[in-house]
């Protein structure tokens, strides 16, 4: 059981380049989200989705796009990378099914450096 | 706006020296308060969910408690393997969003 899988684990970009961080989960969770984690600032919510075809903005959405065409996948796109987007990115999922605790299941993270 | 503040930012303990981590929160309607543990280079791992004031949960040397404005994570007789960052988070009753605090980095020296 893989849980939440993120790729790539490491990426270096130049300012202005674009890229997509991939996230896939095999738990049939309806809710998926992207966070960024910076030193001293904890986890900040970028975008989230409550199901296929439905996305919404979190606390820090600027510079990022998302889409949710399937239940399993929730990619995060950087259209024109900036040094301020240097961070560690985490994808997470959960379900509102009967009896669940509300806990988030996290991937291992993707470390992005923008030069 | 939902908000979570954790203190202290860092805590250094000797093995066996018990202490507590604090999480203050404001939320429009609390669905749940969560504690996670995060090891370096890894994603956060779930520890506890607390739903209402007065509730307590325990796991090994950890005990989480909840009031209407705060949660505490008590660590009894910690060991070096308890060294990690501990994150507090809240969900409100209105939706799915989970908002995190900045975390407390715990160092336990043998």
mmCIF file of C-alpha atoms in Angstrom:
data_model
loop_
_atom_site.group_PDB
_atom_site.id
_atom_site.type_symbol
_atom_site.label_atom_id
_atom_site.label_comp_id
_atom_site.label_asym_id
_atom_site.label_seq_id
_atom_site.Cartn_x
_atom_site.Cartn_y
_atom_site.Cartn_z
ATOM 1 C CA UNK A 1 0.000 0.000 0.000
ATOM 2 C CA UNK A 2 1.858 3.087 -1.285
ATOM 3 C CA UNK A 3 -0.293 5.797 0.387
ATOM 4 C CA UNK A 4 0.641 9.262 -0.958
ATOM 5 C CA UNK A 5 3.428 9.361 -3.557
ATOM 6 C CA UNK A 6 5.180 12.570 -4.605
ATOM 7 C CA UNK A 7 7.595 13.072 -7.488
ATOM 8 C CA UNK A 8 10.218 14.358 -7.923
ATOM 9 C CA UNK A 9 11.890 14.313 -4.505
ATOM 10 C CA UNK A 10 14.386 17.010 -5.520
ATOM 11 C CA UNK A 11 14.328 19.626 -8.285
ATOM 12 C CA UNK A 12 16.423 22.655 -9.197
ATOM 13 C CA UNK A 13 14.901 25.273 -11.495
ATOM 14 C CA UNK A 14 16.020 28.558 -12.959
ATOM 15 C CA UNK A 15 13.879 31.662 -12.496
ATOM 16 C CA UNK A 16 11.100 31.717 -15.078
ATOM 17 C CA UNK A 17 11.070 27.981 -15.778
ATOM 18 C CA UNK A 18 7.904 25.958 -15.357
ATOM 19 C CA UNK A 19 7.385 22.563 -13.813
ATOM 20 C CA UNK A 20 4.801 20.236 -12.301
ATOM 21 C CA UNK A 21 5.015 18.475 -8.959
ATOM 22 C CA UNK A 22 3.130 15.196 -9.089
ATOM 23 C CA UNK A 23 1.018 13.705 -6.301
ATOM 24 C CA UNK A 24 -0.883 10.425 -6.372
ATOM 25 C CA UNK A 25 -2.786 8.559 -3.648
ATOM 26 C CA UNK A 26 -4.186 5.024 -3.703
ATOM 27 C CA UNK A 27 -6.537 5.270 -0.703
ATOM 28 C CA UNK A 28 -9.575 6.589 -2.620
ATOM 29 C CA UNK A 29 -9.502 9.790 -0.558
ATOM 30 C CA UNK A 30 -11.754 12.560 -1.812
ATOM 31 C CA UNK A 31 -9.734 15.364 -0.241
ATOM 32 C CA UNK A 32 -6.219 16.288 -1.419
ATOM 33 C CA UNK A 33 -4.089 19.313 -0.658
ATOM 34 C CA UNK A 34 -0.706 20.939 -1.231
ATOM 35 C CA UNK A 35 1.365 22.633 1.478
ATOM 36 C CA UNK A 36 4.691 24.387 1.435
ATOM 37 C CA UNK A 37 7.005 24.298 4.436
ATOM 38 C CA UNK A 38 9.555 27.022 5.092
ATOM 39 C CA UNK A 39 11.827 27.406 8.140
ATOM 40 C CA UNK A 40 10.007 29.039 11.046
ATOM 41 C CA UNK A 41 6.689 29.217 9.186
ATOM 42 C CA UNK A 42 5.297 25.737 9.470
ATOM 43 C CA UNK A 43 3.039 24.234 6.822
ATOM 44 C CA UNK A 44 1.053 26.718 4.722
ATOM 45 C CA UNK A 45 -1.842 25.570 2.560
ATOM 46 C CA UNK A 46 -1.475 26.376 -1.160
ATOM 47 C CA UNK A 47 -4.480 24.731 -2.849
ATOM 48 C CA UNK A 48 -6.873 21.961 -2.011
ATOM 49 C CA UNK A 49 -9.513 19.788 -3.666
ATOM 50 C CA UNK A 50 -12.580 18.097 -2.210
ATOM 51 C CA UNK A 51 -13.102 15.839 -5.212
ATOM 52 C CA UNK A 52 -12.484 15.370 -8.923
ATOM 53 C CA UNK A 53 -13.167 18.606 -10.798
ATOM 54 C CA UNK A 54 -13.283 20.737 -7.629
ATOM 55 C CA UNK A 55 -10.368 22.880 -6.414
ATOM 56 C CA UNK A 56 -10.010 25.907 -4.161
ATOM 57 C CA UNK A 57 -7.344 28.285 -2.895
ATOM 58 C CA UNK A 58 -5.591 28.024 0.429
ATOM 59 C CA UNK A 59 -3.497 30.575 2.337
ATOM 60 C CA UNK A 60 -0.721 31.120 -0.264
ATOM 61 C CA UNK A 61 -2.064 30.298 -3.781
ATOM 62 C CA UNK A 62 -0.279 32.935 -5.881
ATOM 63 C CA UNK A 63 2.108 31.523 -8.472
ATOM 64 C CA UNK A 64 0.617 28.029 -8.357
ATOM 65 C CA UNK A 65 -2.061 26.224 -10.375
ATOM 66 C CA UNK A 66 -3.820 22.932 -9.697
ATOM 67 C CA UNK A 67 -6.342 20.659 -11.350
ATOM 68 C CA UNK A 68 -8.077 17.457 -10.272
ATOM 69 C CA UNK A 69 -9.171 15.301 -13.187
ATOM 70 C CA UNK A 70 -9.159 12.013 -11.233
ATOM 71 C CA UNK A 71 -9.621 11.017 -7.594
ATOM 72 C CA UNK A 72 -6.062 9.677 -7.453
ATOM 73 C CA UNK A 73 -3.995 12.570 -8.851
ATOM 74 C CA UNK A 74 -3.514 16.195 -7.815
ATOM 75 C CA UNK A 75 -0.606 17.894 -9.653
ATOM 76 C CA UNK A 76 0.792 21.293 -8.627
ATOM 77 C CA UNK A 77 2.027 23.534 -11.442
ATOM 78 C CA UNK A 78 4.515 26.387 -11.214
ATOM 79 C CA UNK A 79 4.084 28.390 -14.427
ATOM 80 C CA UNK A 80 7.035 30.794 -13.963
ATOM 81 C CA UNK A 81 9.219 29.847 -11.012
ATOM 82 C CA UNK A 82 10.573 32.526 -8.668
ATOM 83 C CA UNK A 83 13.259 32.283 -5.945
ATOM 84 C CA UNK A 84 10.491 32.899 -3.363
ATOM 85 C CA UNK A 85 9.072 29.495 -4.319
ATOM 86 C CA UNK A 86 12.152 27.706 -3.010
ATOM 87 C CA UNK A 87 10.641 25.429 -0.381
ATOM 88 C CA UNK A 88 9.698 21.895 0.564
ATOM 89 C CA UNK A 89 6.298 20.914 -0.826
ATOM 90 C CA UNK A 90 4.033 18.319 0.756
ATOM 91 C CA UNK A 91 0.964 16.688 -0.696
ATOM 92 C CA UNK A 92 -1.641 15.312 1.712
ATOM 93 C CA UNK A 93 -4.950 13.492 1.501
ATOM 94 C CA UNK A 94 -7.789 12.445 3.751
ATOM 95 C CA UNK A 95 -11.362 11.284 3.779
ATOM 96 C CA UNK A 96 -14.527 12.310 5.543
ATOM 97 C CA UNK A 97 -15.732 8.740 5.609
ATOM 98 C CA UNK A 98 -17.602 7.330 8.595
ATOM 99 C CA UNK A 99 -15.475 7.100 11.715
ATOM 100 C CA UNK A 100 -12.364 8.724 10.283
ATOM 101 C CA UNK A 101 -10.282 10.893 12.586
ATOM 102 C CA UNK A 102 -9.724 13.739 10.115
ATOM 103 C CA UNK A 103 -6.004 13.002 9.980
ATOM 104 C CA UNK A 104 -4.019 13.945 6.926
ATOM 105 C CA UNK A 105 -1.818 11.378 5.180
ATOM 106 C CA UNK A 106 1.338 13.047 3.852
ATOM 107 C CA UNK A 107 3.777 12.254 1.102
ATOM 108 C CA UNK A 108 7.544 12.337 1.672
ATOM 109 C CA UNK A 109 7.888 15.839 0.233
ATOM 110 C CA UNK A 110 9.460 17.481 -2.818
ATOM 111 C CA UNK A 111 12.382 19.832 -2.223
ATOM 112 C CA UNK A 112 12.428 22.625 -4.813
ATOM 113 C CA UNK A 113 15.226 25.150 -5.312
ATOM 114 C CA UNK A 114 14.750 28.100 -7.670
ATOM 115 C CA UNK A 115 17.954 29.885 -8.683
ATOM 116 C CA UNK B 1 -9.567 33.664 10.351
ATOM 117 C CA UNK B 2 -8.373 30.389 11.844
ATOM 118 C CA UNK B 3 -4.985 30.631 13.519
ATOM 119 C CA UNK B 4 -2.588 28.328 15.384
ATOM 120 C CA UNK B 5 0.375 29.475 17.510
ATOM 121 C CA UNK B 6 2.852 27.055 19.036
ATOM 122 C CA UNK B 7 5.386 27.637 21.813
ATOM 123 C CA UNK B 8 8.205 27.351 22.446
ATOM 124 C CA UNK B 9 9.845 27.347 19.019
ATOM 125 C CA UNK B 10 12.497 24.946 20.319
ATOM 126 C CA UNK B 11 12.871 22.919 23.498
ATOM 127 C CA UNK B 12 15.972 21.139 24.734
ATOM 128 C CA UNK B 13 15.507 18.449 27.388
ATOM 129 C CA UNK B 14 17.661 15.910 29.154
ATOM 130 C CA UNK B 15 16.542 12.309 28.864
ATOM 131 C CA UNK B 16 13.888 11.728 31.540
ATOM 132 C CA UNK B 17 13.089 15.431 31.995
ATOM 133 C CA UNK B 18 9.324 15.815 31.496
ATOM 134 C CA UNK B 19 7.840 18.942 29.902
ATOM 135 C CA UNK B 20 4.923 20.325 27.854
ATOM 136 C CA UNK B 21 4.450 21.915 24.443
ATOM 137 C CA UNK B 22 1.744 24.543 23.977
ATOM 138 C CA UNK B 23 -0.673 25.139 21.093
ATOM 139 C CA UNK B 24 -2.989 28.163 21.183
ATOM 140 C CA UNK B 25 -5.728 28.325 18.588
ATOM 141 C CA UNK B 26 -8.583 30.440 17.299
ATOM 142 C CA UNK B 27 -11.139 28.820 15.030
ATOM 143 C CA UNK B 28 -14.678 29.704 14.013
ATOM 144 C CA UNK B 29 -15.968 26.260 14.953
ATOM 145 C CA UNK B 30 -13.663 23.419 15.959
ATOM 146 C CA UNK B 31 -14.087 20.139 14.139
ATOM 147 C CA UNK B 32 -10.796 18.748 15.432
ATOM 148 C CA UNK B 33 -7.369 19.653 16.799
ATOM 149 C CA UNK B 34 -4.489 17.492 15.615
ATOM 150 C CA UNK B 35 -0.960 16.736 16.729
ATOM 151 C CA UNK B 36 1.635 15.453 14.259
ATOM 152 C CA UNK B 37 5.257 14.416 14.593
ATOM 153 C CA UNK B 38 7.752 15.279 11.838
ATOM 154 C CA UNK B 39 11.232 13.803 11.550
ATOM 155 C CA UNK B 40 13.905 15.572 9.431
ATOM 156 C CA UNK B 41 13.403 14.977 5.704
ATOM 157 C CA UNK B 42 10.046 13.254 6.215
ATOM 158 C CA UNK B 43 6.382 14.137 5.974
ATOM 159 C CA UNK B 44 4.360 14.708 9.168
ATOM 160 C CA UNK B 45 2.935 11.635 10.896
ATOM 161 C CA UNK B 46 -0.384 11.714 12.711
ATOM 162 C CA UNK B 47 -0.394 11.359 16.512
ATOM 163 C CA UNK B 48 -3.777 12.453 17.932
ATOM 164 C CA UNK B 49 -7.125 14.061 17.184
ATOM 165 C CA UNK B 50 -8.964 15.934 19.958
ATOM 166 C CA UNK B 51 -12.554 17.019 19.376
ATOM 167 C CA UNK B 52 -13.813 18.846 22.474
ATOM 168 C CA UNK B 53 -12.582 20.662 25.580
ATOM 169 C CA UNK B 54 -11.630 18.295 28.363
ATOM 170 C CA UNK B 55 -10.645 15.470 26.052
ATOM 171 C CA UNK B 56 -7.304 13.692 26.564
ATOM 172 C CA UNK B 57 -5.415 11.153 24.412
ATOM 173 C CA UNK B 58 -2.291 9.156 25.265
ATOM 174 C CA UNK B 59 0.312 7.274 23.274
ATOM 175 C CA UNK B 60 3.412 5.886 24.964
ATOM 176 C CA UNK B 61 5.189 8.878 26.593
ATOM 177 C CA UNK B 62 2.885 11.463 24.967
ATOM 178 C CA UNK B 63 -0.365 12.848 26.329
ATOM 179 C CA UNK B 64 -2.449 15.494 24.546
ATOM 180 C CA UNK B 65 -5.065 17.638 26.281
ATOM 181 C CA UNK B 66 -7.535 20.239 25.009
ATOM 182 C CA UNK B 67 -9.218 23.341 26.400
ATOM 183 C CA UNK B 68 -11.394 25.862 24.547
ATOM 184 C CA UNK B 69 -8.344 27.951 23.615
ATOM 185 C CA UNK B 70 -5.283 25.716 23.998
ATOM 186 C CA UNK B 71 -3.892 22.251 23.646
ATOM 187 C CA UNK B 72 -0.890 20.813 25.450
ATOM 188 C CA UNK B 73 1.347 17.936 24.451
ATOM 189 C CA UNK B 74 2.876 16.523 27.621
ATOM 190 C CA UNK B 75 6.026 14.441 27.252
ATOM 191 C CA UNK B 76 6.795 12.200 30.221
ATOM 192 C CA UNK B 77 10.352 10.929 30.749
ATOM 193 C CA UNK B 78 11.406 11.605 27.143
ATOM 194 C CA UNK B 79 14.005 9.553 25.310
ATOM 195 C CA UNK B 80 16.388 10.693 22.538
ATOM 196 C CA UNK B 81 14.135 8.998 19.959
ATOM 197 C CA UNK B 82 11.393 11.493 20.865
ATOM 198 C CA UNK B 83 13.494 14.227 19.252
ATOM 199 C CA UNK B 84 11.442 15.644 16.345
ATOM 200 C CA UNK B 85 9.313 18.616 15.357
ATOM 201 C CA UNK B 86 5.798 18.481 16.791
ATOM 202 C CA UNK B 87 3.073 20.210 14.791
ATOM 203 C CA UNK B 88 -0.354 21.310 15.963
ATOM 204 C CA UNK B 89 -3.225 21.878 13.505
ATOM 205 C CA UNK B 90 -6.962 22.658 13.471
ATOM 206 C CA UNK B 91 -9.890 21.932 11.183
ATOM 207 C CA UNK B 92 -13.043 24.001 11.396
ATOM 208 C CA UNK B 93 -16.540 22.691 11.004
ATOM 209 C CA UNK B 94 -17.054 24.596 7.761
ATOM 210 C CA UNK B 95 -14.801 22.596 5.481
ATOM 211 C CA UNK B 96 -11.806 20.395 4.849
ATOM 212 C CA UNK B 97 -8.991 22.882 5.350
ATOM 213 C CA UNK B 98 -6.374 22.035 7.986
ATOM 214 C CA UNK B 99 -4.325 24.968 9.315
ATOM 215 C CA UNK B 100 -0.964 24.302 10.971
ATOM 216 C CA UNK B 101 1.167 26.064 13.527
ATOM 217 C CA UNK B 102 4.883 26.637 12.976
ATOM 218 C CA UNK B 103 5.839 23.693 15.189
ATOM 219 C CA UNK B 104 8.062 23.054 18.201
ATOM 220 C CA UNK B 105 11.449 21.455 17.629
ATOM 221 C CA UNK B 106 12.197 19.070 20.488
ATOM 222 C CA UNK B 107 15.739 17.908 21.241
ATOM 223 C CA UNK B 108 16.247 15.204 23.882
ATOM 224 C CA UNK B 109 19.809 14.585 24.979
ATOM 225 C CA UNK B 110 20.944 11.260 26.445
#
